[in-house]
PDB file of C-alpha atoms and ligand atoms in Angstrom:
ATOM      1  CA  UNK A   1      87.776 166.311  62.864  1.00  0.00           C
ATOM      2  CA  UNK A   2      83.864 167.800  63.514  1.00  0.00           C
ATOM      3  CA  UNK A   3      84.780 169.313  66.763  1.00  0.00           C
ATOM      4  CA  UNK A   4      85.800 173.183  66.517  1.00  0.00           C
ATOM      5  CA  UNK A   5      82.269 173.131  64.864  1.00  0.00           C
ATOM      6  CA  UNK A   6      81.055 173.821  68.536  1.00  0.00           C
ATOM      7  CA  UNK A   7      82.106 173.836  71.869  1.00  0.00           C
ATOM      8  CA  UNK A   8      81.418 169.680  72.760  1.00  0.00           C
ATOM      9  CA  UNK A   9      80.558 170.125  76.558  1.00  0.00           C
ATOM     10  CA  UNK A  10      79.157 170.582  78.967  1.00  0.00           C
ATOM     11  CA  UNK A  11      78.096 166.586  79.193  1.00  0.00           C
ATOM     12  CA  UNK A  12      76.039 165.273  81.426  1.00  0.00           C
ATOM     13  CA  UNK A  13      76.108 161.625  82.650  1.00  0.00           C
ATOM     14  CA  UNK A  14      73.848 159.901  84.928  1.00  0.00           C
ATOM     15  CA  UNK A  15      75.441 161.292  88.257  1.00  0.00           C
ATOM     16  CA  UNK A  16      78.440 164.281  87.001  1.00  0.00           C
ATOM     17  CA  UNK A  17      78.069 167.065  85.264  1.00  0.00           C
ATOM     18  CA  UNK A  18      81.590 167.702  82.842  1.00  0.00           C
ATOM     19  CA  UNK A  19      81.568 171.249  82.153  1.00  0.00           C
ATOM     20  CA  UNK A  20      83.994 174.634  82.595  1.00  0.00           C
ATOM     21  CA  UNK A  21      85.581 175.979  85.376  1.00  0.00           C
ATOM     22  CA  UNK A  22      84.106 179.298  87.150  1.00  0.00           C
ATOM     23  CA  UNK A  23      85.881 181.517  89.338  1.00  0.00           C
ATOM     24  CA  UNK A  24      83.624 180.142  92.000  1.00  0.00           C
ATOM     25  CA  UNK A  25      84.774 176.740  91.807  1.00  0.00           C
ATOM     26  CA  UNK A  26      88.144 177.845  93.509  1.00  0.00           C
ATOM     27  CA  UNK A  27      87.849 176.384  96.914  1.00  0.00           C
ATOM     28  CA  UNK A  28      86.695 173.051  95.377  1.00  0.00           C
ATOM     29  CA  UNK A  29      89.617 172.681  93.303  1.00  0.00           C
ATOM     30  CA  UNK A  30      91.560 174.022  96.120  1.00  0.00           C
ATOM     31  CA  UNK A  31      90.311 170.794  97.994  1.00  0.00           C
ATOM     32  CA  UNK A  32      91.741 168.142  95.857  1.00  0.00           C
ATOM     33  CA  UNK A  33      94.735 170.022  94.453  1.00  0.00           C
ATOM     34  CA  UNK A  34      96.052 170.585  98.077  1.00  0.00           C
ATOM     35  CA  UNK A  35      95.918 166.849  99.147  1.00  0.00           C
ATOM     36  CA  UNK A  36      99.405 164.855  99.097  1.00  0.00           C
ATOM     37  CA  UNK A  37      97.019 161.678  98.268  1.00  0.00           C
ATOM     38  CA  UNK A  38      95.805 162.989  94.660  1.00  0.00           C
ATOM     39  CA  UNK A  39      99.467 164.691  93.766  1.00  0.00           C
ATOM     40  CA  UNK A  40     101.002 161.677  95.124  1.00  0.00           C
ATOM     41  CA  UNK A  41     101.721 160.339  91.248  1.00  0.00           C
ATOM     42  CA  UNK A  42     101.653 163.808  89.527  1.00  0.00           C
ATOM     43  CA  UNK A  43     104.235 166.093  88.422  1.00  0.00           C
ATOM     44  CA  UNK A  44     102.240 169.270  90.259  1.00  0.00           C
ATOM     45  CA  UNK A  45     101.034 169.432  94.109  1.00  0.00           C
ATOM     46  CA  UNK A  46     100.111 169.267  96.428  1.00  0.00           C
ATOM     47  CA  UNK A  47      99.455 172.722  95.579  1.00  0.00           C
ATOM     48  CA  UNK A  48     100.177 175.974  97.698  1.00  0.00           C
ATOM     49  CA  UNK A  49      96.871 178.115  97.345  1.00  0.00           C
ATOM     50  CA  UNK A  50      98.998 180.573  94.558  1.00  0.00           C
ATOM     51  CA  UNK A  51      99.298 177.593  92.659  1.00  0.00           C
ATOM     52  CA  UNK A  52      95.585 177.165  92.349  1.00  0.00           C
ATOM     53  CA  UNK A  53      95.618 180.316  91.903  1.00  0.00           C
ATOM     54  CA  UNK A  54      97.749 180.606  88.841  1.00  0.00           C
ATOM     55  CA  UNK A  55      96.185 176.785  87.479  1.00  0.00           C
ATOM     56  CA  UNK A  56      93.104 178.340  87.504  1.00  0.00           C
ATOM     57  CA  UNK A  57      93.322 181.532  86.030  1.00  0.00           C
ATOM     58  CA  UNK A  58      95.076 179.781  83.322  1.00  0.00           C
ATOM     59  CA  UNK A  59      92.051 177.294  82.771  1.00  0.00           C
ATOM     60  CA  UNK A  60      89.796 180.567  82.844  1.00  0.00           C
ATOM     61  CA  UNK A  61      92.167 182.046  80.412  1.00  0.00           C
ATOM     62  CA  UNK A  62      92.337 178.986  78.331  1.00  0.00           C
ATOM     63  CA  UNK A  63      88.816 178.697  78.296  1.00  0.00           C
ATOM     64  CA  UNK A  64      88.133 181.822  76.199  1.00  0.00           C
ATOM     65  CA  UNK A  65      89.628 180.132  73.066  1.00  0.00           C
ATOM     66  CA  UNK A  66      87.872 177.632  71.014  1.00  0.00           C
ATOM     67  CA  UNK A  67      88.534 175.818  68.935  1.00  0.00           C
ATOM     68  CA  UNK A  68      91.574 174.346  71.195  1.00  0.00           C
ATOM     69  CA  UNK A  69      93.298 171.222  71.078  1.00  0.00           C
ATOM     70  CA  UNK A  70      93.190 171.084  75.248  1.00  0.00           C
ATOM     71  CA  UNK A  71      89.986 170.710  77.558  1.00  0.00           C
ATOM     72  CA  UNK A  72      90.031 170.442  80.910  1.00  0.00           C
ATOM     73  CA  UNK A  73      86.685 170.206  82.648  1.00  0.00           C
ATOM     74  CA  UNK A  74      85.887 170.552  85.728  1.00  0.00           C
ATOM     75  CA  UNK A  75      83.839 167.683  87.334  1.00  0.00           C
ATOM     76  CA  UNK A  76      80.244 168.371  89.249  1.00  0.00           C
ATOM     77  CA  UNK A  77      78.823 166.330  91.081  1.00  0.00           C
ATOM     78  CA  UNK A  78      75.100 166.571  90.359  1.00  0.00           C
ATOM     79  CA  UNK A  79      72.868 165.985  93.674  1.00  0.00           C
ATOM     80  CA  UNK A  80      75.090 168.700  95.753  1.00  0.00           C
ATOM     81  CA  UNK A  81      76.635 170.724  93.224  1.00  0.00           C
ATOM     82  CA  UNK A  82      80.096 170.538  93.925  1.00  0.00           C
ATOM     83  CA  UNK A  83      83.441 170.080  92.074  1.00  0.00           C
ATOM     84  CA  UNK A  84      84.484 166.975  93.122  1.00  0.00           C
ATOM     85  CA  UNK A  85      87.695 166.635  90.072  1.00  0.00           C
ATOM     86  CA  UNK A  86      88.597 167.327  86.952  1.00  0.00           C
ATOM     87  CA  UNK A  87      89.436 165.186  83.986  1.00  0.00           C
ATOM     88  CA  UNK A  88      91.351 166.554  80.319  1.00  0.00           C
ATOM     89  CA  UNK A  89      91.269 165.641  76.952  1.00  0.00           C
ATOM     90  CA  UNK A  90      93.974 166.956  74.376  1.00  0.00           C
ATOM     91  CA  UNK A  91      94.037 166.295  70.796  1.00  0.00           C
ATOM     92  CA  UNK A  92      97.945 166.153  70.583  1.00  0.00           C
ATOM     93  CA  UNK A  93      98.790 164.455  67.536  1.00  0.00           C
ATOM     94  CA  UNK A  94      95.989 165.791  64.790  1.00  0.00           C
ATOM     95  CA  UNK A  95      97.506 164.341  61.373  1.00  0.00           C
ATOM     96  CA  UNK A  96      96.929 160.714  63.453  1.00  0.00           C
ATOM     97  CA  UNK A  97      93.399 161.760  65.332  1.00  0.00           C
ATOM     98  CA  UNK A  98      95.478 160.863  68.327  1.00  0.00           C
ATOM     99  CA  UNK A  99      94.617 162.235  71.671  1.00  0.00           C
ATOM    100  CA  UNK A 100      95.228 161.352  75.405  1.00  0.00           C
ATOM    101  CA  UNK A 101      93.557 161.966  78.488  1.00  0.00           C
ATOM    102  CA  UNK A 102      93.483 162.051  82.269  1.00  0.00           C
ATOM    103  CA  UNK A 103      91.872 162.677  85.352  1.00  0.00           C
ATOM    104  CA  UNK A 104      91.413 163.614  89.259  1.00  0.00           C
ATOM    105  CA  UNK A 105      89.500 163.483  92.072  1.00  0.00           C
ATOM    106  CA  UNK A 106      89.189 164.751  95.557  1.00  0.00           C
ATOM    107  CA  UNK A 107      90.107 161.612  97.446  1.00  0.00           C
ATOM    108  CA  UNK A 108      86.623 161.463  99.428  1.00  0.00           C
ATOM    109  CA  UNK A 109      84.869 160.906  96.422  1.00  0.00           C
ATOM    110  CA  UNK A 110      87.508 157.915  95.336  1.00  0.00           C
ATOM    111  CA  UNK A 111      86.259 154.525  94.703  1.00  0.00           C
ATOM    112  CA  UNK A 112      82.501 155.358  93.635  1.00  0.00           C
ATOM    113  CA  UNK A 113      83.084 154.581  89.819  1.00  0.00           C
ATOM    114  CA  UNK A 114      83.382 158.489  89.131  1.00  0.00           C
ATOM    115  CA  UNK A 115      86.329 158.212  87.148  1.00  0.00           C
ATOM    116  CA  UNK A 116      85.332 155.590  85.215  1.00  0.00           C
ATOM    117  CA  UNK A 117      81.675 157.689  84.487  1.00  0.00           C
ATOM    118  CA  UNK A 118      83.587 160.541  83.711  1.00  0.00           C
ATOM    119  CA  UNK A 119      86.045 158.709  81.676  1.00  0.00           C
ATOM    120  CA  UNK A 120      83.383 156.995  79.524  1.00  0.00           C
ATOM    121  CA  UNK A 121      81.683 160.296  79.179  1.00  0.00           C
ATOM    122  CA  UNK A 122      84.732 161.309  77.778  1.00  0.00           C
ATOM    123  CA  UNK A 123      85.951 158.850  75.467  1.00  0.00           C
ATOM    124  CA  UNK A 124      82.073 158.860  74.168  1.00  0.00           C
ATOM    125  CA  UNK A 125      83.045 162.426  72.612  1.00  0.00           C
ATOM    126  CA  UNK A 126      86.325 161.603  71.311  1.00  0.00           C
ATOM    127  CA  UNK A 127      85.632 158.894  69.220  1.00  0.00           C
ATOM    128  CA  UNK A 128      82.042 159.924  68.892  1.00  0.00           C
ATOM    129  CA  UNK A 129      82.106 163.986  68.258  1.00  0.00           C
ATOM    130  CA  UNK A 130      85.867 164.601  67.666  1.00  0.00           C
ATOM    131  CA  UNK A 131      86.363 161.875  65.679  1.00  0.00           C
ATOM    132  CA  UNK A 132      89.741 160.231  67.113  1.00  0.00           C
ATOM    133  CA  UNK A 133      91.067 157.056  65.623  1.00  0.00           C
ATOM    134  CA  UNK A 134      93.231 156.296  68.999  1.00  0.00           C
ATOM    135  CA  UNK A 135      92.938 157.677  72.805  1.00  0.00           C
ATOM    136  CA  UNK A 136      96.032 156.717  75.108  1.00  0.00           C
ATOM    137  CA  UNK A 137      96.882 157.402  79.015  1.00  0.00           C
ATOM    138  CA  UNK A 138      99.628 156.819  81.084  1.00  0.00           C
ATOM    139  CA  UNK A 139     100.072 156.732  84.844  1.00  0.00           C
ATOM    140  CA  UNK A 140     102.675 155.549  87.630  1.00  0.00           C
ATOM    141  CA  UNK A 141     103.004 152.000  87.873  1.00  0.00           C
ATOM    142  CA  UNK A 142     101.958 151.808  91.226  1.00  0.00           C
ATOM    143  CA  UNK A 143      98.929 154.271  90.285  1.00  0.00           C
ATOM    144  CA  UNK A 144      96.364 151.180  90.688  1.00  0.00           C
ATOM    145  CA  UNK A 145      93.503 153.871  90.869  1.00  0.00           C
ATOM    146  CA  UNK A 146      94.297 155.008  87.603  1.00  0.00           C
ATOM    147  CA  UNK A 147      94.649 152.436  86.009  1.00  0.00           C
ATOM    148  CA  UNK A 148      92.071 150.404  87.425  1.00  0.00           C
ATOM    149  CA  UNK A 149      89.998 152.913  85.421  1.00  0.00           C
ATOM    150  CA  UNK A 150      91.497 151.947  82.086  1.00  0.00           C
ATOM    151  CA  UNK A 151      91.146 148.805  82.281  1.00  0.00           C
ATOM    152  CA  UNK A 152      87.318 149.497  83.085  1.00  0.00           C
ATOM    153  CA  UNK A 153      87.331 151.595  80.008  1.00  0.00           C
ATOM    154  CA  UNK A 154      88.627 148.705  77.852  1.00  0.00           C
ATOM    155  CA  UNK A 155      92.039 149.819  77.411  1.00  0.00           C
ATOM    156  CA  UNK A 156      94.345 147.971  76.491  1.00  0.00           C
ATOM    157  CA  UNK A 157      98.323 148.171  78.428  1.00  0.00           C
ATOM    158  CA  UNK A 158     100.363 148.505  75.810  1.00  0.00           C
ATOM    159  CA  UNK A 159     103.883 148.924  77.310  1.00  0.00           C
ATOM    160  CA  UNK A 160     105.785 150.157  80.279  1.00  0.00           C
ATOM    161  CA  UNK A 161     108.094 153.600  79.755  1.00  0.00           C
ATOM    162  CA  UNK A 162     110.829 153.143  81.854  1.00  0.00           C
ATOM    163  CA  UNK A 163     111.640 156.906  83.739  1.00  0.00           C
ATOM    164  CA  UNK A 164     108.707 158.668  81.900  1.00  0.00           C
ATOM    165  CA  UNK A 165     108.356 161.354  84.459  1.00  0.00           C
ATOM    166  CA  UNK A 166     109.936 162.913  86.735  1.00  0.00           C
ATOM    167  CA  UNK A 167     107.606 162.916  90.024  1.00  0.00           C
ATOM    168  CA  UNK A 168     108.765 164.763  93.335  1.00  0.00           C
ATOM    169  CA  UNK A 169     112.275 164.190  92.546  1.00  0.00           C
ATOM    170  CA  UNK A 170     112.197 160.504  91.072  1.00  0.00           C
ATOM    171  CA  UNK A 171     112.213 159.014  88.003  1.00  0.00           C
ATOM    172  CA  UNK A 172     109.073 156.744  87.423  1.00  0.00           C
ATOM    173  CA  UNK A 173     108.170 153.951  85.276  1.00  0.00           C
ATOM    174  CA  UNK A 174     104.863 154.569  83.595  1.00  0.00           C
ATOM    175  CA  UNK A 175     102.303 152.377  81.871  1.00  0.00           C
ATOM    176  CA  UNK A 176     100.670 152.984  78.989  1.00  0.00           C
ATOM    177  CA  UNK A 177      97.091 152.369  78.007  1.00  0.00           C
ATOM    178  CA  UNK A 178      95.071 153.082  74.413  1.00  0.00           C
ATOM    179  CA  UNK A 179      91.996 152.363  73.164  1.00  0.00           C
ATOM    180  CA  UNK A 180      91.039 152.784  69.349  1.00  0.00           C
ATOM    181  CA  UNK A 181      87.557 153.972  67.940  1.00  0.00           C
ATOM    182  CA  UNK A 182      86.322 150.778  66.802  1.00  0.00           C
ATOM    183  CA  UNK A 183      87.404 149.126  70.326  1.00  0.00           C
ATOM    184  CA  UNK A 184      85.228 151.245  71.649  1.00  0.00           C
ATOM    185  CA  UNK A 185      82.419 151.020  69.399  1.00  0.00           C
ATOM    186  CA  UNK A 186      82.445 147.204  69.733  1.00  0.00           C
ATOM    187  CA  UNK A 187      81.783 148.010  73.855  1.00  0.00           C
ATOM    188  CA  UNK A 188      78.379 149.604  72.595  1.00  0.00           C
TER     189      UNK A 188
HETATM  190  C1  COA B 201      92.757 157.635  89.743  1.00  0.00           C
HETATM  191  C2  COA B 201      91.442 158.159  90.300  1.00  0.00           C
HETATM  192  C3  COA B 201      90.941 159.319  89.442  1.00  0.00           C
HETATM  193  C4  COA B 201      90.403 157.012  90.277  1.00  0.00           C
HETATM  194  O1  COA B 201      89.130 157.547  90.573  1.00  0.00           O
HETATM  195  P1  COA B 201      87.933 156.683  91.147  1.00  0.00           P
HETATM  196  O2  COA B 201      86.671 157.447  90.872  1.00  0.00           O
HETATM  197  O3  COA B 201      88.210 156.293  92.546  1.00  0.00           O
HETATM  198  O4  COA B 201      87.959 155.394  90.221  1.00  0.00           O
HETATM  199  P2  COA B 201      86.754 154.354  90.033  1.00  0.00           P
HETATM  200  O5  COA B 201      85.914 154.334  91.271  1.00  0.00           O
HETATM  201  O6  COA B 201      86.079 154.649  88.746  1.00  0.00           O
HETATM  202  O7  COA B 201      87.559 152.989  89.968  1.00  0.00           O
HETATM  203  C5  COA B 201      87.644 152.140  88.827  1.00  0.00           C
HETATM  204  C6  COA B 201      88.381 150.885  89.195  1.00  0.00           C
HETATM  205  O8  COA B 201      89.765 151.181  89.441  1.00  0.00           O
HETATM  206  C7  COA B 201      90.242 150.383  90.526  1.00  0.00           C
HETATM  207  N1  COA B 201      90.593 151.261  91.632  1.00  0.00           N
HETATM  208  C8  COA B 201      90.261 152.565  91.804  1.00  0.00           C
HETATM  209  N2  COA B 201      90.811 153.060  92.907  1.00  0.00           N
HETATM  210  C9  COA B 201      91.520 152.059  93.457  1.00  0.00           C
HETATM  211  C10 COA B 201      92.320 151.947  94.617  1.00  0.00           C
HETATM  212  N3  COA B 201      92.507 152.997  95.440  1.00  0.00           N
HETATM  213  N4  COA B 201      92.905 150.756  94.893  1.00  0.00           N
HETATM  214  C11 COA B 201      92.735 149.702  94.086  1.00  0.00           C
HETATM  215  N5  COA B 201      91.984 149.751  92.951  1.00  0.00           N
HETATM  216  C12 COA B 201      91.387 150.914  92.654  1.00  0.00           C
HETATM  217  C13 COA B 201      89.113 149.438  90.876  1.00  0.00           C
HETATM  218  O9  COA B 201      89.241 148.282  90.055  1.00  0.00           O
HETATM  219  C14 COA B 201      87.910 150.236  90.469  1.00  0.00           C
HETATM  220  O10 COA B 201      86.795 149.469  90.194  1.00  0.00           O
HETATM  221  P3  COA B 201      85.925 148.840  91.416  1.00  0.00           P
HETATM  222  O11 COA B 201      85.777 149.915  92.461  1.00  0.00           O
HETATM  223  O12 COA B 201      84.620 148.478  90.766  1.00  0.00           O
HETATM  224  O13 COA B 201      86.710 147.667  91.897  1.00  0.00           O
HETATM  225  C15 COA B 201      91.601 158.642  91.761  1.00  0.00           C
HETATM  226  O14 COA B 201      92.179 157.611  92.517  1.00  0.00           O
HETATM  227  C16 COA B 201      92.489 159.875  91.857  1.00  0.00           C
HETATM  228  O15 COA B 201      92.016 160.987  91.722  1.00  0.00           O
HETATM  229  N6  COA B 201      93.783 159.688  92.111  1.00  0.00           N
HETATM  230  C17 COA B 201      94.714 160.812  92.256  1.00  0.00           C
HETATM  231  C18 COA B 201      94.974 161.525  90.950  1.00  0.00           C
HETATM  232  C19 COA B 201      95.557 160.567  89.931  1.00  0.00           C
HETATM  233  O16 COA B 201      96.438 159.789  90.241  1.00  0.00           O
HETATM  234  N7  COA B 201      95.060 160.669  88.697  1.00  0.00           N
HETATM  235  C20 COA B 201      95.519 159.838  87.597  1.00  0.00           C
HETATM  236  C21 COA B 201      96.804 160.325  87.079  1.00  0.00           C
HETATM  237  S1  COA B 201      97.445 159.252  85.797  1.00  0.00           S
END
């Protein structure tokens, strides 16, 4: 694996900007982390302000280390400069080049191929600069936003895990999705 080399963001894409968090960006991630619509399917949220709190002074925290096997980036939208989501990529299984990945966004911003940008953006550098062999996701079953972006990615459903998760008190079936590197080279 090339990538504790260097640091392999920020990235850039044509409207985002995939880069660290900053102290500043607290409000932002406030936004999104506070809203029942984008913790609806996640095992956090909606947050109470101290739990932005403590998220982000771990990400700060976390973000003095490198190399690391976890990244989460914060997501910026280009023309007006705010953090409209974050999205994570974690190199969990290193003997197989494994990793997985995942993503939010503040729920004005849904529906405007963001995800999917950032996504690409992302699976560019794991195949591309980290040198992964496989990428996989999951989400909630009824999650159609998230996996709506999968399938734009190319990925490929590869099962259902029955009570995966444990989300707001329930047990919930989860899909999931891979992609390997030469499945995405062969999307150019
Ligand atoms: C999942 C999430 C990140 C998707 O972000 P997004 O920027 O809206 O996604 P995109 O615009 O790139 O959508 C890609 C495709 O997914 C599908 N899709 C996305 N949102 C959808 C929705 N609400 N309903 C139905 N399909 C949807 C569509 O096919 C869409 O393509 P199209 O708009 O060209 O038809 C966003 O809904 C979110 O932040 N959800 C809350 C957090 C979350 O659940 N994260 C994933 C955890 S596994």
């Amino acid at each position: 694996m090339t990538e504790d080399l260097k640091p392999w963001f920020p990235i850039r894409t044509e409207r985002l900007l995939l880069r660290a968090f900053t102290q500043e960006d607290f409000d932002e991630v406030h936004a999104y982390a506070a809203d029942p619509r984008v913790a609806r399917f996640m095992d956090w949220g909606p947050n109470a302000r101290a739990e932005t709190v403590h998220f982000m002074s771990l990400k700060l925290a976390e973000q003095e280390r490198w190399p690391r096997d976890g990244v989460t980036l914060a997501i910026e939208h280009l023309s007006d400069r705010k953090v409209i989501g974050s999205i994570r990529l974690a190199v969990g299984d290193r003997p197989n080049l494994t990793g997985d990945f995942g993503y939010s966004l503040n729920s004005t911003r849904w529906r405007q191929g963001y995800a999917t940008e950032a996504g690409r953006a992302i699976l560019d550098v794991a195949f591309g600069v980290v040198g992964l062999h496989r990428v996989w996701a999951e989400c909630d079953i009824e999650n159609v936003g998230s996996f709506g972006v999968m399938e734009k990615l190319g990925m490929r459903r590869e099962g259902e895990i029955r009570e995966g998760r444990l989300i707001k008190g329930q047990w919930r079936d989860r899909y999931l999705y891979a992609i390997l590197a030469e499945e995405w080279a062969q999307q150019g």
